[in-house]
Every structure is written in structure tokens, then in C-alpha cells.
PDB file of C-alpha atoms and ligand atoms in Angstrom:
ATOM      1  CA  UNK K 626      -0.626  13.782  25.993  1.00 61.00           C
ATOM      2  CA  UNK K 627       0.667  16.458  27.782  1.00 75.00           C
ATOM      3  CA  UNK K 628      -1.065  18.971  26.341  1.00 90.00           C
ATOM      4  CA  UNK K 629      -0.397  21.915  28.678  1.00 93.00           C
ATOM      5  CA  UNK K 630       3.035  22.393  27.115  1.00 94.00           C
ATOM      6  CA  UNK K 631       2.317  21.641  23.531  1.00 96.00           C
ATOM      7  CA  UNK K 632      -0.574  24.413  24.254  1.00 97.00           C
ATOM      8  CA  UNK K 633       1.391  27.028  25.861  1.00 97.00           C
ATOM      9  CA  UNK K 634       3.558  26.681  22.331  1.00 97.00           C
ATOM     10  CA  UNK K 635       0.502  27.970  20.686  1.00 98.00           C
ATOM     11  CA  UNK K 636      -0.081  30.575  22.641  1.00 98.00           C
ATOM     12  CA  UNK K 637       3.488  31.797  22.251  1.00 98.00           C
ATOM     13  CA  UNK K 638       2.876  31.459  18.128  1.00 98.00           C
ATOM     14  CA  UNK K 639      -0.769  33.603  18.783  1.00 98.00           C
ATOM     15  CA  UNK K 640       1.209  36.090  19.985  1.00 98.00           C
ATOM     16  CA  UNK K 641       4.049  36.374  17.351  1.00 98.00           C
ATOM     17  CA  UNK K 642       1.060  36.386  14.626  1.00 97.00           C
ATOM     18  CA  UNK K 643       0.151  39.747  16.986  1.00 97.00           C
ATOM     19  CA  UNK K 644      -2.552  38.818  19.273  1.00 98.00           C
ATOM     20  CA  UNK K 645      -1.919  40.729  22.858  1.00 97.00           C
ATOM     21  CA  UNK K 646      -5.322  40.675  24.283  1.00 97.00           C
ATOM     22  CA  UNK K 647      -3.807  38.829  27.562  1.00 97.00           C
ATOM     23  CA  UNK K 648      -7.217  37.839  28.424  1.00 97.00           C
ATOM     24  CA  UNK K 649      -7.446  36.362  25.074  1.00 98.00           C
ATOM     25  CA  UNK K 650      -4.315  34.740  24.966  1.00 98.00           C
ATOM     26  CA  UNK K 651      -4.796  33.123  28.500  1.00 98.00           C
ATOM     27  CA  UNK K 652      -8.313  31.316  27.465  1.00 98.00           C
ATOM     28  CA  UNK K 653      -6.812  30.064  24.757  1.00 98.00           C
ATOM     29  CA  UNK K 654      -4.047  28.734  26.774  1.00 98.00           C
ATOM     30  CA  UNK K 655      -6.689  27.020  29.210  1.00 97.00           C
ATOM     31  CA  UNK K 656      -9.049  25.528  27.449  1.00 98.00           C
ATOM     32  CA  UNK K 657      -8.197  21.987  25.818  1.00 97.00           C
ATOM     33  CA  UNK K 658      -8.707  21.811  22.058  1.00 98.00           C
ATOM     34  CA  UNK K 659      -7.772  18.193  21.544  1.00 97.00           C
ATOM     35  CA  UNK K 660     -10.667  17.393  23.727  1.00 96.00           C
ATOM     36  CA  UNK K 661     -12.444  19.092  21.378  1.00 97.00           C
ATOM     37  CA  UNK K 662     -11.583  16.678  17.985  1.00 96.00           C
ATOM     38  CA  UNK K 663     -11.849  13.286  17.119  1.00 96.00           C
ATOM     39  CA  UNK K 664      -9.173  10.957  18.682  1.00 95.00           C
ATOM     40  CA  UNK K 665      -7.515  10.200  14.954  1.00 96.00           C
ATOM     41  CA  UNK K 666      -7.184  14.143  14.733  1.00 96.00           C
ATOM     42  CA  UNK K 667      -5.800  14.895  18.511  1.00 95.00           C
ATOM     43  CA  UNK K 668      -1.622  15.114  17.272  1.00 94.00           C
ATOM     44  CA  UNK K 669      -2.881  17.767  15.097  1.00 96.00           C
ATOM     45  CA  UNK K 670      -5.048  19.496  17.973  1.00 97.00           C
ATOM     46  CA  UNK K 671      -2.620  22.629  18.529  1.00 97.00           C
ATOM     47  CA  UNK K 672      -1.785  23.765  15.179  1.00 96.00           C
ATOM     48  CA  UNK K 673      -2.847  26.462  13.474  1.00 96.00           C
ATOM     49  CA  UNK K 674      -4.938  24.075  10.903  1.00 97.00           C
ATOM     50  CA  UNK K 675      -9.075  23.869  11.055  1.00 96.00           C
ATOM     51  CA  UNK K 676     -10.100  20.236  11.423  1.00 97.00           C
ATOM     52  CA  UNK K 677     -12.824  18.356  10.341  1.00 97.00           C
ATOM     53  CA  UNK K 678     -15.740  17.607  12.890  1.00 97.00           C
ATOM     54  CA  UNK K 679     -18.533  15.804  11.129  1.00 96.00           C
ATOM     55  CA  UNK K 680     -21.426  16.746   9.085  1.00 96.00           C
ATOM     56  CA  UNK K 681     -19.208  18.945   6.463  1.00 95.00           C
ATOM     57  CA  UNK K 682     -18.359  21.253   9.411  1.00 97.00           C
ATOM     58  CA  UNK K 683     -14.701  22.452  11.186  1.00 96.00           C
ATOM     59  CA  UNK K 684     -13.431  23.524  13.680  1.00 96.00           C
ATOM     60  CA  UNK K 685     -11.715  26.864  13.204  1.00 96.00           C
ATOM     61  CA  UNK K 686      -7.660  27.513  13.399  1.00 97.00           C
ATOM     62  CA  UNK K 687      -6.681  28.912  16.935  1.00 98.00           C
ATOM     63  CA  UNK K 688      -4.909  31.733  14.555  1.00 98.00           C
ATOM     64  CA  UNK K 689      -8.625  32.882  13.418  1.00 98.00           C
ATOM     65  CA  UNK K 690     -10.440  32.079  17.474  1.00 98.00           C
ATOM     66  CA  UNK K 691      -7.870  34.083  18.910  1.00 98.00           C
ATOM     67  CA  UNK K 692      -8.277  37.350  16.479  1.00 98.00           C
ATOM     68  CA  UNK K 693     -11.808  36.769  16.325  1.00 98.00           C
ATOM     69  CA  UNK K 694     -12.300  37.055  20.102  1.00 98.00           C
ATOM     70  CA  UNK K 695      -9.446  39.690  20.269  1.00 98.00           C
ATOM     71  CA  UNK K 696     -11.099  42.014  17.462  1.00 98.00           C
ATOM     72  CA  UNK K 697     -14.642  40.853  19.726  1.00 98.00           C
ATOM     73  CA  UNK K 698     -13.388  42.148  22.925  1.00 98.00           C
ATOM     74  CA  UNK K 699     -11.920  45.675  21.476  1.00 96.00           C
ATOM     75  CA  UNK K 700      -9.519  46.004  24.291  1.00 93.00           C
ATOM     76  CA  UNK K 701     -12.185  45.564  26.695  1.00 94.00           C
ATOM     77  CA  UNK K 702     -10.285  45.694  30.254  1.00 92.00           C
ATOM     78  CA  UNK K 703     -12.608  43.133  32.091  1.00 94.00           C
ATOM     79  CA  UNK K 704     -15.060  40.525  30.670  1.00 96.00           C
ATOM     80  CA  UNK K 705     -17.299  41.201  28.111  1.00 98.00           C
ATOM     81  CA  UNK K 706     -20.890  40.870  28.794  1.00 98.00           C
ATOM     82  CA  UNK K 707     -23.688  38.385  26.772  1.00 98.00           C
ATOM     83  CA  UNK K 708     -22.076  37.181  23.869  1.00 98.00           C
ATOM     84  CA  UNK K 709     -23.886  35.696  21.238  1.00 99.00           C
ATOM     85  CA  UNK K 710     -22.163  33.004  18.947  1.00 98.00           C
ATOM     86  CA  UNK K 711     -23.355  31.743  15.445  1.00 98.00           C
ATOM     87  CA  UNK K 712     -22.310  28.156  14.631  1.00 98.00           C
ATOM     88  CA  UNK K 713     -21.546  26.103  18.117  1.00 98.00           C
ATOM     89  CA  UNK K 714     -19.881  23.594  15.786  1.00 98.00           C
ATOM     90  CA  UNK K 715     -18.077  21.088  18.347  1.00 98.00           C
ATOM     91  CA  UNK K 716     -18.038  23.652  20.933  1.00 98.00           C
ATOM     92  CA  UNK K 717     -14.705  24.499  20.902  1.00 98.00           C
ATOM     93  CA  UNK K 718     -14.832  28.482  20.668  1.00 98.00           C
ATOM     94  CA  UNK K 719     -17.956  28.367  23.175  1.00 98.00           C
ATOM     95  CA  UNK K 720     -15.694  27.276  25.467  1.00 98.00           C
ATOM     96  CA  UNK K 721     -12.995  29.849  24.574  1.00 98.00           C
ATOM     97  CA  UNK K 722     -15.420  32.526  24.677  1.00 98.00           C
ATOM     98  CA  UNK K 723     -17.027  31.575  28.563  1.00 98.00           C
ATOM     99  CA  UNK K 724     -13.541  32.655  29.866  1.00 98.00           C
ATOM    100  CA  UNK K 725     -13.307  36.301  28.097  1.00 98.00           C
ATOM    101  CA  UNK K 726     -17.482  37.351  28.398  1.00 98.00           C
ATOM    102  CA  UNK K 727     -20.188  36.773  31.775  1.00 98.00           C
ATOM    103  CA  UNK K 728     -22.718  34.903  29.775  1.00 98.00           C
ATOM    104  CA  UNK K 729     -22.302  32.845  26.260  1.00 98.00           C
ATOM    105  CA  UNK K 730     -25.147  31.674  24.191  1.00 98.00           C
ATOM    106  CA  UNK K 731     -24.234  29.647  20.950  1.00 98.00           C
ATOM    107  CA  UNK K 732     -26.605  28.323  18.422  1.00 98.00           C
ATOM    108  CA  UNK K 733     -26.266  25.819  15.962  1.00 98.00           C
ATOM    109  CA  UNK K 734     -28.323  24.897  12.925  1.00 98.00           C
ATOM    110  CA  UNK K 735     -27.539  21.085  13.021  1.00 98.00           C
ATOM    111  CA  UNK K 736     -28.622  18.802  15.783  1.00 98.00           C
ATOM    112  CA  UNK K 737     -25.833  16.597  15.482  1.00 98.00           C
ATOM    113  CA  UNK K 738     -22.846  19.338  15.834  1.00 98.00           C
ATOM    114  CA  UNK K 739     -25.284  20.726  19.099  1.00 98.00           C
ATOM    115  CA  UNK K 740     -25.525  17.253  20.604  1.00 98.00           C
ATOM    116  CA  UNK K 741     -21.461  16.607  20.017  1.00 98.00           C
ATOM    117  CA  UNK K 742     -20.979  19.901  21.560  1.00 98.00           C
ATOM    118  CA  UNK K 743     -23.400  19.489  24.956  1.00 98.00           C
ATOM    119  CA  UNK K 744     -21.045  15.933  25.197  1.00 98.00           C
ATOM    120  CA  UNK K 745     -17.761  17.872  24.653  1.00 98.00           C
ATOM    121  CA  UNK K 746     -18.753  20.539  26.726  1.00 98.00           C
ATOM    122  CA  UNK K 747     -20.592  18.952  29.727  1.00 97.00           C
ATOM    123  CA  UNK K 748     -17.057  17.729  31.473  1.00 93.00           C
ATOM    124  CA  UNK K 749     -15.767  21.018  31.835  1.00 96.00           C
ATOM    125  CA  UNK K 750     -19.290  22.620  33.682  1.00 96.00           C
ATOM    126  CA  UNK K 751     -19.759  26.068  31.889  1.00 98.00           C
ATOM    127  CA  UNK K 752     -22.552  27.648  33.794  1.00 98.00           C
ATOM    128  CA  UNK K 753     -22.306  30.691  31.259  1.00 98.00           C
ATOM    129  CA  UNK K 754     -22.627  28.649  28.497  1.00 98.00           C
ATOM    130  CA  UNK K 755     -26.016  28.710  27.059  1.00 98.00           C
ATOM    131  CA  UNK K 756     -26.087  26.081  24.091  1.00 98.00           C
ATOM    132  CA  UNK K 757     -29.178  26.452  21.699  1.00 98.00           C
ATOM    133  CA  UNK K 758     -30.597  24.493  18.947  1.00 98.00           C
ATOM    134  CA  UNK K 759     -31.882  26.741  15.780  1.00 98.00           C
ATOM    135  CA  UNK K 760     -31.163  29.077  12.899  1.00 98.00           C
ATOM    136  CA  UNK K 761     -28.613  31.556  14.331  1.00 98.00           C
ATOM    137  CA  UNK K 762     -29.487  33.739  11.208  1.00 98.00           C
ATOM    138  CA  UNK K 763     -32.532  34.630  13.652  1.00 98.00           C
ATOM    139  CA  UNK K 764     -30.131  35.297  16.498  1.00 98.00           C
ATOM    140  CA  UNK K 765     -31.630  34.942  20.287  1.00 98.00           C
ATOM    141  CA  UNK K 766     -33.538  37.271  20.711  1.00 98.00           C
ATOM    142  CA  UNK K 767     -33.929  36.430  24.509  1.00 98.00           C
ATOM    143  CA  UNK K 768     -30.343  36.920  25.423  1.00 97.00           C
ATOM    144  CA  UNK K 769     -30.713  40.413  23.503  1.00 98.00           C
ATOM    145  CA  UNK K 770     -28.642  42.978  23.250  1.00 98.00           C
ATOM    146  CA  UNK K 771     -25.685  41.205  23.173  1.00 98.00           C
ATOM    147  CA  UNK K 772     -22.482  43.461  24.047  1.00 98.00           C
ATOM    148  CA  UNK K 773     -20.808  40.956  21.446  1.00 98.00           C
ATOM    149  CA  UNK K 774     -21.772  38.992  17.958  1.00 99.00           C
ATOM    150  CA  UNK K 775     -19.858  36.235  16.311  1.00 99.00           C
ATOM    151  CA  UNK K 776     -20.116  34.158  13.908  1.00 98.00           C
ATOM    152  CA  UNK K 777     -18.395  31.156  12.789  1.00 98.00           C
ATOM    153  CA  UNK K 778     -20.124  30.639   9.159  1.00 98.00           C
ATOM    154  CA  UNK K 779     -20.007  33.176   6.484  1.00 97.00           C
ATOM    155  CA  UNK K 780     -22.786  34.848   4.572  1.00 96.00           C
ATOM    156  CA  UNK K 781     -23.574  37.011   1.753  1.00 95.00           C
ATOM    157  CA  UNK K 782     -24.536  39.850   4.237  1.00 96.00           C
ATOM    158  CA  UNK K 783     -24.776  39.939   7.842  1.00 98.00           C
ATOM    159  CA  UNK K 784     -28.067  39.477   8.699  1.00 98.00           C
ATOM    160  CA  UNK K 785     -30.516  42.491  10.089  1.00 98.00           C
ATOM    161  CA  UNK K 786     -31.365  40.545  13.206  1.00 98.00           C
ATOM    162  CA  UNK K 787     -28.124  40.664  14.567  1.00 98.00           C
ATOM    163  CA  UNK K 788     -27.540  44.321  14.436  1.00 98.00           C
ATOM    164  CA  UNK K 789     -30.579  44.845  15.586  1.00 98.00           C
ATOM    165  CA  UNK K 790     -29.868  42.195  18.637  1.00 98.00           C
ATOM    166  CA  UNK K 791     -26.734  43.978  19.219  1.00 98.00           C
ATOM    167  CA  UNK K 792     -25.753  46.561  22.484  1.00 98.00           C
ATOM    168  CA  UNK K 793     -25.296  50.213  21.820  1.00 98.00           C
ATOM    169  CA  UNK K 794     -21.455  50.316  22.226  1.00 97.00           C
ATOM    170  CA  UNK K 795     -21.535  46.447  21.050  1.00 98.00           C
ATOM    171  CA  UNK K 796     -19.467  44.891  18.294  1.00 98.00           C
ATOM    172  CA  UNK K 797     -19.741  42.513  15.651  1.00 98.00           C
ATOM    173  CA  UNK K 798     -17.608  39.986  14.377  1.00 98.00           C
ATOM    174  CA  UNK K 799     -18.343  37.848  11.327  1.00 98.00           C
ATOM    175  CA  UNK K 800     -17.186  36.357   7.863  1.00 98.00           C
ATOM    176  CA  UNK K 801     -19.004  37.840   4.851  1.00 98.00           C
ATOM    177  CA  UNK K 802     -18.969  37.026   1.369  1.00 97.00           C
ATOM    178  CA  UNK K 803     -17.078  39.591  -0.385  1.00 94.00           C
ATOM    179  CA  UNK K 804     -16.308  39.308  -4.526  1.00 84.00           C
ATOM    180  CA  UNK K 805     -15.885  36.752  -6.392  1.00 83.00           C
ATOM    181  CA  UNK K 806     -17.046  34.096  -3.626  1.00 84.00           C
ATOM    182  CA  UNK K 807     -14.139  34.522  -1.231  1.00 95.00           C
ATOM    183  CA  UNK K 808     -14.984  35.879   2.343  1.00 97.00           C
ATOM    184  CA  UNK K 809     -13.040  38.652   4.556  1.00 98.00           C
ATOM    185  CA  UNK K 810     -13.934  39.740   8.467  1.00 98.00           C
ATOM    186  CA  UNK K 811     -16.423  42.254   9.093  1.00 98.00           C
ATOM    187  CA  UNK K 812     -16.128  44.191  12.037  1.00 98.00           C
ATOM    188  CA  UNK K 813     -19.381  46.424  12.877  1.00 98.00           C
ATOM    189  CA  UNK K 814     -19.728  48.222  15.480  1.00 98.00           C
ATOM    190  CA  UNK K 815     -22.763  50.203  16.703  1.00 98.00           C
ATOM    191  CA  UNK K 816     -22.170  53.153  18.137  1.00 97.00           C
ATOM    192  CA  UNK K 817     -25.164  55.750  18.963  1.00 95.00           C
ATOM    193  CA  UNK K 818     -24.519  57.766  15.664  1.00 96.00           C
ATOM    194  CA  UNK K 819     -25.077  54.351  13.951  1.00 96.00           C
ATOM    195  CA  UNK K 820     -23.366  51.504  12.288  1.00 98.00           C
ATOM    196  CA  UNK K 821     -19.708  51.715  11.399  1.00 98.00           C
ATOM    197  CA  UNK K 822     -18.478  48.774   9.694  1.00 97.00           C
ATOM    198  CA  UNK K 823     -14.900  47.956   8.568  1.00 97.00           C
ATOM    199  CA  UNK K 824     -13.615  44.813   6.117  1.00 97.00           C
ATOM    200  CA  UNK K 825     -10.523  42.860   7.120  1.00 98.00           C
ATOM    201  CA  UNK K 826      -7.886  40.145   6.045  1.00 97.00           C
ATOM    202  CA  UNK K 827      -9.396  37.113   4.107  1.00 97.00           C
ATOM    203  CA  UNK K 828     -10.184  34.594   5.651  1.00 97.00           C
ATOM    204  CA  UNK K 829     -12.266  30.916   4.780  1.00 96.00           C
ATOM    205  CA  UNK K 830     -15.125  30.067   6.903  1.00 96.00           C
ATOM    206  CA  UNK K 831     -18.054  27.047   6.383  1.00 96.00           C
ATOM    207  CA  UNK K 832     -20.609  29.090   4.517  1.00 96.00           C
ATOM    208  CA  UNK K 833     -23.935  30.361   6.890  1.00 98.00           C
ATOM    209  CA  UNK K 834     -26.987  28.616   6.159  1.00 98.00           C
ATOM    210  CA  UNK K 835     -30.881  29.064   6.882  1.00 96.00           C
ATOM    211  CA  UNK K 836     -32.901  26.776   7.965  1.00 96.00           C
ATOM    212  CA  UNK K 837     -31.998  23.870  10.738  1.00 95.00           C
ATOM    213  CA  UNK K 838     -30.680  20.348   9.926  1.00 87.00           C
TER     214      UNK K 838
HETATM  215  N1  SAH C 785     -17.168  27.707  16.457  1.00 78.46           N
HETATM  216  C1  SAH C 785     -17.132  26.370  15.929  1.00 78.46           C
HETATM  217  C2  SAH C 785     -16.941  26.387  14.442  1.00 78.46           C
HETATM  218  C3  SAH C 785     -17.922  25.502  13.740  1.00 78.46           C
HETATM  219  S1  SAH C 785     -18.026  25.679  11.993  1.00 78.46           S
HETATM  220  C4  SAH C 785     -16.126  25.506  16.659  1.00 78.46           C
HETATM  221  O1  SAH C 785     -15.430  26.019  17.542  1.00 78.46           O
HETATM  222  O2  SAH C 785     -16.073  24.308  16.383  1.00 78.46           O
HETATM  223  C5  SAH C 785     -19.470  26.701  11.839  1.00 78.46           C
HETATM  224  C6  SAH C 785     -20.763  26.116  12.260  1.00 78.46           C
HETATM  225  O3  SAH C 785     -21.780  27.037  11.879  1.00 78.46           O
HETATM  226  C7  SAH C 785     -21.150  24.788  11.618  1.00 78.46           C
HETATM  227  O4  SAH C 785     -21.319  23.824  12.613  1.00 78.46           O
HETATM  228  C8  SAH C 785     -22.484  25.093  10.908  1.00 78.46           C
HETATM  229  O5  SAH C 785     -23.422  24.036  10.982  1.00 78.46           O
HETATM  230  C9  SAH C 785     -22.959  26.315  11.675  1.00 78.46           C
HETATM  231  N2  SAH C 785     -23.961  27.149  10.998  1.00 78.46           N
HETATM  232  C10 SAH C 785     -24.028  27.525   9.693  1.00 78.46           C
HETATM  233  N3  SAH C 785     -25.110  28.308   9.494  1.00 78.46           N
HETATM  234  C11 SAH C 785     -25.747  28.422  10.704  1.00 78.46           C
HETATM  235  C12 SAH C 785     -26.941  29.076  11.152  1.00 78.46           C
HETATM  236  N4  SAH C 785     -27.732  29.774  10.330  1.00 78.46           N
HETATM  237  N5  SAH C 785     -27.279  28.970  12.457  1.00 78.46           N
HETATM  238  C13 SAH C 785     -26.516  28.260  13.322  1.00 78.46           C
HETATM  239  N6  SAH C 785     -25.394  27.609  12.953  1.00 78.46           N
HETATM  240  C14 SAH C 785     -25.007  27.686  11.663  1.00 78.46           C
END
């Protein structure tokens, strides 16, 4: 397919929904989602729709990556530094994410979603892509503090290790469980008078789970 075209589409439909972060909009412009889904799913690889990727899991809408990272980078002029991503999934916003920060280390709680990402990954040779095996509720604490926290599965709360695994000046990104079971965006940031946190749109993540599988 050519995908370059179909892709720069996208982009142009990322920034309508309001997403101006031109760093932001130009990784998602580079990096290949359809490589990134099975081959059944690949005519449905650039639109704004989460896909299926095995074991229960998805792949998150470009709509949701793109904000995500934009709210992550806070109008950050350069890169980011070490960013720290919960739920690897296929590998798809790991990728996304090793354009916009220096270093990227993403965990994922189920071996088979880590192996399918290594495979998906290894062709384009990330060096700053760090991918771990393990329960990303724990965070890393070796790649601590992280100037950046995401997460692509949504919890009750956002768990203590990550704030404390977070920079001074560092923000975090995540889904959380808000009333009556549906989830919104938490953005936290910590700032040296403390934690600030604000709740955004809705949105509908895999939930975040303990444990590895
Ligand atoms: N960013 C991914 C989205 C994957 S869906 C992509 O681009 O494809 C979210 C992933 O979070 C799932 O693969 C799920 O297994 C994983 N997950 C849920 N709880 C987790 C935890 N505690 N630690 C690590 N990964 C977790």
C-alpha cells in the first residue's frame, strides 16, 4: 500500500481534531501503523479506530496517541527526556514516542504482546527503545525519574510508584477510572510545590492490571 499518503491524511485529520505539537504531528506521520496490525486489519490501519491485537488487548486510535503524547510533551520545544510507557501492547506508540523523547522504556504485563512487539519493532532499529517484560504498576525504577509517564491501560488510581518515579518538572499522562466505571485522562504534573493533577475528556482504555501474564 502506499501508505505515506493515506498517512499524511491522518495527520491532516490530527490536526483539525486540534493537535499542533509539530513534533507530535510529524512522528505520527513517520512511523507506519499498518506495520503495526495484523494483515486482515491493515485497510483499516489509518483511521481513527483502536484495533484488536491479540490477547484481549488494542491498539489505541491515532486521535488518543497523538493527544496523549501532545498533552505528554507540554509544549516542550526539543525532545523530551526518559519516558516511561505502561502497556507496550504491539509496540505501536513505543515507536511513536522514540521520535518525540531521548530514551523510551515500555513495559508490558503479557509476554505475548512484549514478544509481538520486539518482532514489530526490531525492523525499524530503535536504539532508544528500551522494551521490558513486567508489571508496569511497579514502574522501572532503573530508568527513574522519568521527565514523562504514560500509560496505555486504565486504573482505579494512578499508582504511587509512578509519581514517585516521576522528574521534578515531569508530567503524567494516564486513563483513570472515574464514576460509574467509565475512565477520563489524568494529567499530573509535579511541580516542586507538589502534585497538581487535572481530569480530562473521556476516553476508553483496556483496563490496568497487576500481576504479569
Ligand atoms: N500502547 C499500546 C496499547 C496497548 S493496550 C499500543 O500502541 O499498541 C494496553 C496494554 O497495557 C495491553 O497490552 C495490556 O496488556 C497492558 N497492561 C495492562 N496492565 C499492565 C501493567 N500493569 N503493566 C504493563 N502492561 C499492562
Amino acid at each position: 500500500m502506499d501508505s505515506h499518503a493515506v498517512r499524511l491524511r491522518m495527520v491532516q485529520k490530527l490536526a483539525g481534531q486540534g493537535v499542533s505539537d509539530p513534533i507530535v504531528l510529524g512522528a505520527m506521520g513517520a512511523i507506519e501503523r499498518h506495520r503495526f496490525v495484523d494483515s486482515a486489519l491493515v485497510n483499516q490501519a489509518y483511521e481513527d479506530t483502536s484495533l484488536p491485537i491479540g490477547l484481549g488487548q488494542t491498539i489505541s486510535k491515532p486521535g488518543v496517541v497523538s493527544r496523549m503524547i501532545e498533552l505528554l510533551r507540554n509544549g516542550t520545544a526539543g525532545r523530551l527526556g526518559r519516558v516511561l510507557e505502561i502497556g507496550t501492547g504491539c509496540g505501536y506508540q513505543a515507536a511513536v514516542l522514540s521520535l518525540v523523547a531521548d530514551e523510551v522504556y515500555s513495559i508490558e504485563r503479557l509476554r505475548g504482546l512484549h514478544d509481538k512487539a520486539r518482532e514489530n519493532l526490531r525492523h525499524l532499529r530503535l536504539p532508544n527503545v528500551h522494551l521490558l517484560f513486567g508489571d508496569g504498576m511497579e514502574g522501572f525504577v532503573k530508568g527513574a525519574p522519568y521527565a514523562g509517564i504514560i500509560a496505555a491501560a486504565g486504573g482505579e488510581a494512578v499508582p504511587q510508584a509512578w509519581v514517585d518515579q516521576l522528574a521534578e518538572g515531569g508530567r503524567l499522562v494516564a486513563p483513570v477510572v472515574t464514576g460509574g466505571g467509565t475512565q477520563a485522562l489524568l494529567v499530573l504534573d509535579k511541580t516542586p510545590q507538589g502534585v497538581r493533577q487535572s481530569l480530562l475528556e473521556a476516553v476508553h482504555f483496556v483496563p490496568l492490571k497487576s500481576g504479569i501474564g
